[in-house]
PDB file of C-alpha atoms in Angstrom:
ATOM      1  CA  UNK V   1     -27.312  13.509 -27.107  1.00 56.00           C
ATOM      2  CA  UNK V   2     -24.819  10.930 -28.701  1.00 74.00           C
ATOM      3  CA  UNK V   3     -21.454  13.863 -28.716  1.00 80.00           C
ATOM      4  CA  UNK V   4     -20.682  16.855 -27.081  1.00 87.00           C
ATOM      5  CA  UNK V   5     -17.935  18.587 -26.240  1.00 93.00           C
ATOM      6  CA  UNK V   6     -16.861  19.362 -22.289  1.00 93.00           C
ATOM      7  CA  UNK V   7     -16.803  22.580 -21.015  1.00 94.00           C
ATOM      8  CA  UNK V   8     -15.501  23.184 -17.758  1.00 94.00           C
ATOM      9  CA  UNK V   9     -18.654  22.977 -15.896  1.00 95.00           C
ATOM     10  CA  UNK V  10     -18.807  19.803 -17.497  1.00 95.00           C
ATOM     11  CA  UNK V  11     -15.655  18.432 -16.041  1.00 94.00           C
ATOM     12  CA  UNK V  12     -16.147  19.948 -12.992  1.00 93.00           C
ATOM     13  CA  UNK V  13     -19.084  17.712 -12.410  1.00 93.00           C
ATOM     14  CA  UNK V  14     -17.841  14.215 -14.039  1.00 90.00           C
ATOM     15  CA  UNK V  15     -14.980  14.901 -11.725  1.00 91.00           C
ATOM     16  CA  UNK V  16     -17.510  15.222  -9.092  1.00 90.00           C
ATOM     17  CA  UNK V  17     -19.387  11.992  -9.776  1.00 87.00           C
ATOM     18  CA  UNK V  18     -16.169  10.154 -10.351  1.00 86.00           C
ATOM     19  CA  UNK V  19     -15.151  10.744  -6.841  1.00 83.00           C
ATOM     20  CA  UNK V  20     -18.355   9.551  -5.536  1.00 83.00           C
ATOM     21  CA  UNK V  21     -17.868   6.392  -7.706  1.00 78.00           C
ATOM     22  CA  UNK V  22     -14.439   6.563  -6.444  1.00 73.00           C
ATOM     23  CA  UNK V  23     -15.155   5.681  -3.300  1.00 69.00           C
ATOM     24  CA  UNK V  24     -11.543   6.809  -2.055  1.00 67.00           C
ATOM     25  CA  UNK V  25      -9.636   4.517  -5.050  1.00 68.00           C
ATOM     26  CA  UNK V  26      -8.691   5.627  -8.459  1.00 69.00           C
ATOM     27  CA  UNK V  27      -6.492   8.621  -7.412  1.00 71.00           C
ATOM     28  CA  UNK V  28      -6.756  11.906  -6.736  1.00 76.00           C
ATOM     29  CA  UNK V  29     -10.290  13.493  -8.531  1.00 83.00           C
ATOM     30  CA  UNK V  30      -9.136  16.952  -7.986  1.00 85.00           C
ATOM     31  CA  UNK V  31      -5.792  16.813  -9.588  1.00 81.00           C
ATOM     32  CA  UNK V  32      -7.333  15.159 -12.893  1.00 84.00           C
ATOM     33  CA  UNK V  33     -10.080  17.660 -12.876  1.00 89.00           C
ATOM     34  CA  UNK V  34      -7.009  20.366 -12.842  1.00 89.00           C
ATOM     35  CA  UNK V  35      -5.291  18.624 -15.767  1.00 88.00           C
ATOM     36  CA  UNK V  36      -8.748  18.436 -17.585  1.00 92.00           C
ATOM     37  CA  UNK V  37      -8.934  21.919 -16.912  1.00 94.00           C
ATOM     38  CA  UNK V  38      -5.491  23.344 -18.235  1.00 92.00           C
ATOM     39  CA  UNK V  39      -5.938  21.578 -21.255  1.00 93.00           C
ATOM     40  CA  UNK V  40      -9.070  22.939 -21.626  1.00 95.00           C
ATOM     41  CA  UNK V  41      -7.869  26.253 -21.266  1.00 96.00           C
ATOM     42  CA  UNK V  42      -4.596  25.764 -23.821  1.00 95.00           C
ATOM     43  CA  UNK V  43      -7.391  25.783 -26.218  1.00 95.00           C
ATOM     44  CA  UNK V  44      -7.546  21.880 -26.384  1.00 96.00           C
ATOM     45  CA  UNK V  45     -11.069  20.551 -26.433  1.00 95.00           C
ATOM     46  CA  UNK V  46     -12.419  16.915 -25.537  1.00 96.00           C
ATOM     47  CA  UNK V  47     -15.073  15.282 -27.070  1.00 96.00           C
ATOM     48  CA  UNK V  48     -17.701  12.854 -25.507  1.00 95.00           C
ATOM     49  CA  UNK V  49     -19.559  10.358 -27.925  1.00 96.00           C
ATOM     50  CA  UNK V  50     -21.579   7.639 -26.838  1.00 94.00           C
ATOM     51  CA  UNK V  51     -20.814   4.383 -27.212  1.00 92.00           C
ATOM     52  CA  UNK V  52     -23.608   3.428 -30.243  1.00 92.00           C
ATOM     53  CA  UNK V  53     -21.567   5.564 -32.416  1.00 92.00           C
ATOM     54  CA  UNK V  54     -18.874   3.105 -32.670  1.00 93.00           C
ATOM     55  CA  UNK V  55     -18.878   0.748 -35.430  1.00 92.00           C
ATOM     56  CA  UNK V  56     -18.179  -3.164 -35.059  1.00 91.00           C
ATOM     57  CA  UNK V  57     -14.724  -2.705 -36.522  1.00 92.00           C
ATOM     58  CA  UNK V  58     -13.846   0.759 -34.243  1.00 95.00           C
ATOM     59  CA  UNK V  59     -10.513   0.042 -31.916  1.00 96.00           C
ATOM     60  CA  UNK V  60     -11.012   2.081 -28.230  1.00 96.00           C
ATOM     61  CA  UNK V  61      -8.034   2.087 -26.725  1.00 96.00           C
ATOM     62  CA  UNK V  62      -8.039   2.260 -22.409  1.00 94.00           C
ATOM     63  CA  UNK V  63      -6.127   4.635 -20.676  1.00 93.00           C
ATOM     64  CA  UNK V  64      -5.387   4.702 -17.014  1.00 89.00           C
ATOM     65  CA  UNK V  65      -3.123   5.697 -14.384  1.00 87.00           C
ATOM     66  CA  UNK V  66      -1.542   3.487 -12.046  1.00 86.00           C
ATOM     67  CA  UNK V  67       0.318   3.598  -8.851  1.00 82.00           C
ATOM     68  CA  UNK V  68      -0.006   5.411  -5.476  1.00 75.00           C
ATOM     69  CA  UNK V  69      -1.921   8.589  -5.834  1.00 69.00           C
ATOM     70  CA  UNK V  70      -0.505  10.355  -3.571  1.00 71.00           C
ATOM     71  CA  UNK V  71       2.849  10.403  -5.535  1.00 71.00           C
ATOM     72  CA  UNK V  72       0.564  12.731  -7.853  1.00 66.00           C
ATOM     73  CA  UNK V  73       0.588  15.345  -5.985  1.00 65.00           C
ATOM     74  CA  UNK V  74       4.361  15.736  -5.864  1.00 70.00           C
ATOM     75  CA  UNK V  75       4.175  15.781  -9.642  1.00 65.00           C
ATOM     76  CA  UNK V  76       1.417  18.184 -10.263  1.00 59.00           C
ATOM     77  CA  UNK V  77       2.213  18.746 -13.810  1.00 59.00           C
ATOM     78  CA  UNK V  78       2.390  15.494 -15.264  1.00 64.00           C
ATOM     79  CA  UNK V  79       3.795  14.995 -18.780  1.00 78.00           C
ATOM     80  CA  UNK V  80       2.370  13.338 -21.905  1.00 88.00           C
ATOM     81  CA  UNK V  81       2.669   9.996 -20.510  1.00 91.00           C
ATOM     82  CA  UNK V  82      -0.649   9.399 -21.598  1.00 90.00           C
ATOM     83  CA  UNK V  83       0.201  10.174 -25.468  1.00 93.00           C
ATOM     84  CA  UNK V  84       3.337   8.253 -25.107  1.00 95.00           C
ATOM     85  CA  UNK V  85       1.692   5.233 -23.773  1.00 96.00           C
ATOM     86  CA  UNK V  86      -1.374   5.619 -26.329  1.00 96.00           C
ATOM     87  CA  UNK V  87       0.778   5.968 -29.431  1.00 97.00           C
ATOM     88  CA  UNK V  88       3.176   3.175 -28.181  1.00 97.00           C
ATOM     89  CA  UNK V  89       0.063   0.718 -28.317  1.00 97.00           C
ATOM     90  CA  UNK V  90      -1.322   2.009 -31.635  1.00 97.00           C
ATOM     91  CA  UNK V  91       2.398   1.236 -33.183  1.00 97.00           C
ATOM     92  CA  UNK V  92       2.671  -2.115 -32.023  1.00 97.00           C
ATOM     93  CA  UNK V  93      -0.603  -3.606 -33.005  1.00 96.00           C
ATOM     94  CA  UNK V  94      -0.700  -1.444 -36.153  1.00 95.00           C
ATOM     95  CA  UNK V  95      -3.880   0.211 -35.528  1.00 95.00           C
ATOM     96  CA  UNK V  96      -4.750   4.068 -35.216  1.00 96.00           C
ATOM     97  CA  UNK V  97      -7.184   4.361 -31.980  1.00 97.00           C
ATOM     98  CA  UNK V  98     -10.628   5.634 -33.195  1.00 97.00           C
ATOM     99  CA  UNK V  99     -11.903   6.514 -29.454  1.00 97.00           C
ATOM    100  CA  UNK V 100     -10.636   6.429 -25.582  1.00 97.00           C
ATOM    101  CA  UNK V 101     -12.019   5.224 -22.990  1.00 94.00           C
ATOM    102  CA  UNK V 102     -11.249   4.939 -18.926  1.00 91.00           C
ATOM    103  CA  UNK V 103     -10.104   1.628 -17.377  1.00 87.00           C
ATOM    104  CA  UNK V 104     -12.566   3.075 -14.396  1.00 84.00           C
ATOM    105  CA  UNK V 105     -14.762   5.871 -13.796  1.00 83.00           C
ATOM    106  CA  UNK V 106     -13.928   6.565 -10.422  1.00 78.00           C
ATOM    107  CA  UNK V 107     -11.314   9.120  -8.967  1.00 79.00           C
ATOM    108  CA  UNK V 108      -8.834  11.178 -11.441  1.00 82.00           C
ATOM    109  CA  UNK V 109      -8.710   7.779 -13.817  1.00 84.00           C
ATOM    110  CA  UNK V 110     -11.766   8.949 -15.192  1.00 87.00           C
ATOM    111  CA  UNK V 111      -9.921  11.986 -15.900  1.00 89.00           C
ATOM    112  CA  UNK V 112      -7.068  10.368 -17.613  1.00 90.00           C
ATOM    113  CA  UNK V 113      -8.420   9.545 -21.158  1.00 93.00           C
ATOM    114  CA  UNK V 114      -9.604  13.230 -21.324  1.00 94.00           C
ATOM    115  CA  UNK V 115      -6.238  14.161 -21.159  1.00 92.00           C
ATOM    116  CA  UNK V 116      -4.700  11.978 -23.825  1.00 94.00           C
ATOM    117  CA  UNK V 117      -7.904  13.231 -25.697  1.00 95.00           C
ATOM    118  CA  UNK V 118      -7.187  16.709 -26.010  1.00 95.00           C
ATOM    119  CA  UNK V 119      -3.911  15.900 -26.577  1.00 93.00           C
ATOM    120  CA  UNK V 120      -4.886  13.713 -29.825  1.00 95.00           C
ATOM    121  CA  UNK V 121      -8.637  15.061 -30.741  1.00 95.00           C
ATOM    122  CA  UNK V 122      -9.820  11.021 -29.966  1.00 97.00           C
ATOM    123  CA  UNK V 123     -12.718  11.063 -28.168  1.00 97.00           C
ATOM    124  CA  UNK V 124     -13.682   9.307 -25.617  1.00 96.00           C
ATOM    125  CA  UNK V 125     -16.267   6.806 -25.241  1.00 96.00           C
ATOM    126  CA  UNK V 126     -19.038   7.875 -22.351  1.00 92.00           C
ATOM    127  CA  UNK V 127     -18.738   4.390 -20.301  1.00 88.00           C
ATOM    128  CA  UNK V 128     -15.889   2.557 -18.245  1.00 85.00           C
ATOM    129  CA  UNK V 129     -14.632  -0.987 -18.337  1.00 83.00           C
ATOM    130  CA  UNK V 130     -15.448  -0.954 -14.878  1.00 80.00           C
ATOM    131  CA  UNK V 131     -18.254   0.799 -13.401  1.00 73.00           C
ATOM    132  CA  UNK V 132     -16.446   2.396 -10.165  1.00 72.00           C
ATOM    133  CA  UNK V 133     -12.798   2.305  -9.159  1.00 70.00           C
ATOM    134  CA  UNK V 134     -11.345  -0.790  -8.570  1.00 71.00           C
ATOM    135  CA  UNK V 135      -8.130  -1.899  -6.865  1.00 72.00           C
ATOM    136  CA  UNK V 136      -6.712  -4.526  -9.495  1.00 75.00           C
ATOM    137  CA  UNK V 137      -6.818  -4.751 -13.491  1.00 75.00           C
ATOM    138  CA  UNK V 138      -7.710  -8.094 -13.289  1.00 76.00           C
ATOM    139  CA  UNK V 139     -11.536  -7.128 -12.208  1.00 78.00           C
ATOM    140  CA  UNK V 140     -12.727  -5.231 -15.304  1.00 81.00           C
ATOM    141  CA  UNK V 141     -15.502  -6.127 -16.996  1.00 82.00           C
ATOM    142  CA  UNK V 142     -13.041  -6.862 -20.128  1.00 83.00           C
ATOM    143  CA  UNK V 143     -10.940  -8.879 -18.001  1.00 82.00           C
ATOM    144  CA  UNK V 144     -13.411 -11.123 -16.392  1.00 83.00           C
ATOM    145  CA  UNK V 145     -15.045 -11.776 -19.605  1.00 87.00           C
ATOM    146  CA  UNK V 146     -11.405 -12.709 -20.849  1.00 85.00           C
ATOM    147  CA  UNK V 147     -10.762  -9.669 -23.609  1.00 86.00           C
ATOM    148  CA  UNK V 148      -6.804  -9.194 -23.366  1.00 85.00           C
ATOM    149  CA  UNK V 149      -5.300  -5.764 -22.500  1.00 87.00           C
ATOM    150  CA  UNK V 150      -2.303  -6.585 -23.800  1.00 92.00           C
ATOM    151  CA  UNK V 151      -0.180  -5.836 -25.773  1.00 95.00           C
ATOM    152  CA  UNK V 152      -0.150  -3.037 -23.231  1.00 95.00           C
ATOM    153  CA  UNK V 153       1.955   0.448 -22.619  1.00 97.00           C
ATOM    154  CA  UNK V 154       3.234   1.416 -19.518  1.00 97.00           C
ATOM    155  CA  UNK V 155       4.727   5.189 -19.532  1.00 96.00           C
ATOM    156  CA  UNK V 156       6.622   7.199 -16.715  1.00 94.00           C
ATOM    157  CA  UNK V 157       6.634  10.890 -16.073  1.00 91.00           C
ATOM    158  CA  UNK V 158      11.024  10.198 -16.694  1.00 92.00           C
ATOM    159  CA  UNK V 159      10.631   9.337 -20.644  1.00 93.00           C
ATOM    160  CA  UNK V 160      10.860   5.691 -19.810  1.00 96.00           C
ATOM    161  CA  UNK V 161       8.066   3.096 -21.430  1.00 97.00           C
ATOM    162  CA  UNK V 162       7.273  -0.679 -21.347  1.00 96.00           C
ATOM    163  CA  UNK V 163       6.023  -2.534 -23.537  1.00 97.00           C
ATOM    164  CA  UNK V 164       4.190  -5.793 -22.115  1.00 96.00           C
ATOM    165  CA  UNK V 165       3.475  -8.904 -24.400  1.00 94.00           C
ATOM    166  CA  UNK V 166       2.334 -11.293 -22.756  1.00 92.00           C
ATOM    167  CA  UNK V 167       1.669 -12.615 -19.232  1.00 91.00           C
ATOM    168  CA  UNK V 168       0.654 -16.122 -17.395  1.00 91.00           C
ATOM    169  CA  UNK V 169      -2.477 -14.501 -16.726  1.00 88.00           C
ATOM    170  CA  UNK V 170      -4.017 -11.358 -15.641  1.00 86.00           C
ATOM    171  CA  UNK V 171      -3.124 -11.279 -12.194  1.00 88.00           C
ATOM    172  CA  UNK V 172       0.597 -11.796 -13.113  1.00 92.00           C
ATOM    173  CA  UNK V 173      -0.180  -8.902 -15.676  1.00 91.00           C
ATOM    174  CA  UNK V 174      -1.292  -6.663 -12.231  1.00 90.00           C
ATOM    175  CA  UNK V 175       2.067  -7.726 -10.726  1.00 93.00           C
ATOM    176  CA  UNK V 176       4.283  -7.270 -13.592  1.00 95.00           C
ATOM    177  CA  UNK V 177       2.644  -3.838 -13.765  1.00 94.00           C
ATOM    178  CA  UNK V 178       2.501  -2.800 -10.668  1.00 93.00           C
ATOM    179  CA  UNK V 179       6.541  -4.239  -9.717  1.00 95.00           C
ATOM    180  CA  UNK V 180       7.234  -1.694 -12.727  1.00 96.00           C
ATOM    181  CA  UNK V 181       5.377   1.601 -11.964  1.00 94.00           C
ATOM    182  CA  UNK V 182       7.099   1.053  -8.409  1.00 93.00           C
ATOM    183  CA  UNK V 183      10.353   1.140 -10.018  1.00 94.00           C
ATOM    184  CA  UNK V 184       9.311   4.646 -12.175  1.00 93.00           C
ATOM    185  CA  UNK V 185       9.009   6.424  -9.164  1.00 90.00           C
ATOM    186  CA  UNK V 186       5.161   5.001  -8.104  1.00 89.00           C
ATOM    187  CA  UNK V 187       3.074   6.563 -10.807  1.00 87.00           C
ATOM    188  CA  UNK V 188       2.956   5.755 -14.532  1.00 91.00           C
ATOM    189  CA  UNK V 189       0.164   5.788 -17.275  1.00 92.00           C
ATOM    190  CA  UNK V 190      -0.858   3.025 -19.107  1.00 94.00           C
ATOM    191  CA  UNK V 191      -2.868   2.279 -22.384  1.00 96.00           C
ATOM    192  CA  UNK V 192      -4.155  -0.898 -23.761  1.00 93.00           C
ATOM    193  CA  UNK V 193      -4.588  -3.245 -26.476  1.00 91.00           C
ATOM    194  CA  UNK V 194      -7.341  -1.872 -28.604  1.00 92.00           C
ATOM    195  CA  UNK V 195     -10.832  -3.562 -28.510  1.00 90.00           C
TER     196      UNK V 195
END
C-alpha cells in the first residue's frame, strides 16, 4: 500500500510503536496520540504516503516538538504551533511543502507532523529522519550526512516565532534552539528547511 488514510486504530498503534522506539525520549506518546485523535474526530483526516511517491523535485518539510515533555502535560491543548512554524518555513524559502515528515519516530514527535497534517491536508511521509528518538538535532540522519535544517521555524504555544538563519554548525543550531524554547515557557514546535 503506497497511501492510506489513519483511522484511529491506526494511530492508536503508531503511537504504540513510537513509544517503544521511544525508548522514554521524544515526549509524551499518549498526549500526541490524544491530539491525533481530536483532530481526527473534528473531521480532519491525515494521510500516509510512502516515500516512492515523492518526486526528485518534492520539498518535505520536518516537524517536531522540542523541549521538556513534561511541560506538555500542563498544556494539554496545544495550539497551531505546528501550522505556524510550517507556514513560517514555506514563506521564507518560497516553497509550498508537498509532504511532512517527523524529525523522529519515537514518543509523541512522531505524532507531531500528523497534527500539522490535518491541519493543512499535507501528508506525511511514512519514515523518520531518525529511526528512534534521539536527544539532539544534530544526530539525524540529514544532519550527519550534512543536509541543512535551516532556515528553520521555531513556534510557541504564546504566538511568539523564530526564525533561525544560520548557525556555526549544528550543535550551535541545538543550543540556539534549545536556549530559545527554554525562554517560551520549555516547549515549542519547530519545522524545517524543506528537502
Amino acid at each position: 500500500m503506497t497511501a492510506w488514510c489513519l483511522s484511529e486504530a491506526d494511530v492508536a498503534a503508531i503511537a504504540l510503536g513510537a513509544g517503544v522506539l521511544g525508548t522514554g525520549g521524544g515526549g509524551n506518546v499518549r498526549h500526541g496520540f490524544l491530539r491525533v485523535r481530536d483532530q481526527l474526530r473534528q473531521g480532519r483526516r491525515v494521510e500516509i504516503i510512502a516515500a516512492d511517491r515523492l518526486g526528485a523535485r518534492d520539498a518535505v518539510v520536518l516537524i517536531s516538538g522540542i523541549g521538556a515533555p513534561t511541560v506538555s502535560y500542563e498544556k494539554p491543548d496545544a495550539g497551531d504551533e505546528c501550522y505556524r512554524a510550517l507556514r513560517a518555513v514555506e514563506e521564507r524559502c518560497g516553497v509550498k511543502a508537498h509532504a511532512l515528515m517527523a524529525a523522529e519516530i519515537g514518543g509523541a514527535n512522531a505524532m507531531e507532523p500528523m497534527i500539522a497534517a490535518a491541519m493543512t491536508g499535507l501528508p506525511v511521509v511514512d519514515c523518520d529522519a531518525m529511526g528512534r528518538a534521539f536527544p539532539e538535532m544534530h544526530m539525524t540522519t540529514l544532519a550527519i550526512h550534512g543536509v541543512s535544517e535551516l532556515p528553520a521555524a521555531l513556534a510557541d504555544d504564546k504566538g511568539n516565532l523564530l526564525m533561525f538563519e544560520a548557525v556555526a554548525s549544528e550543535r550551535w543550531f541545538e543550543k540556539l534552539v534549545r536556549t530559545a524554547t527554554i525562554a517560551m515557557g520549555c516547549t515549542a514546535v519547530m519545522a524545517s528547511a524543506p528537502i
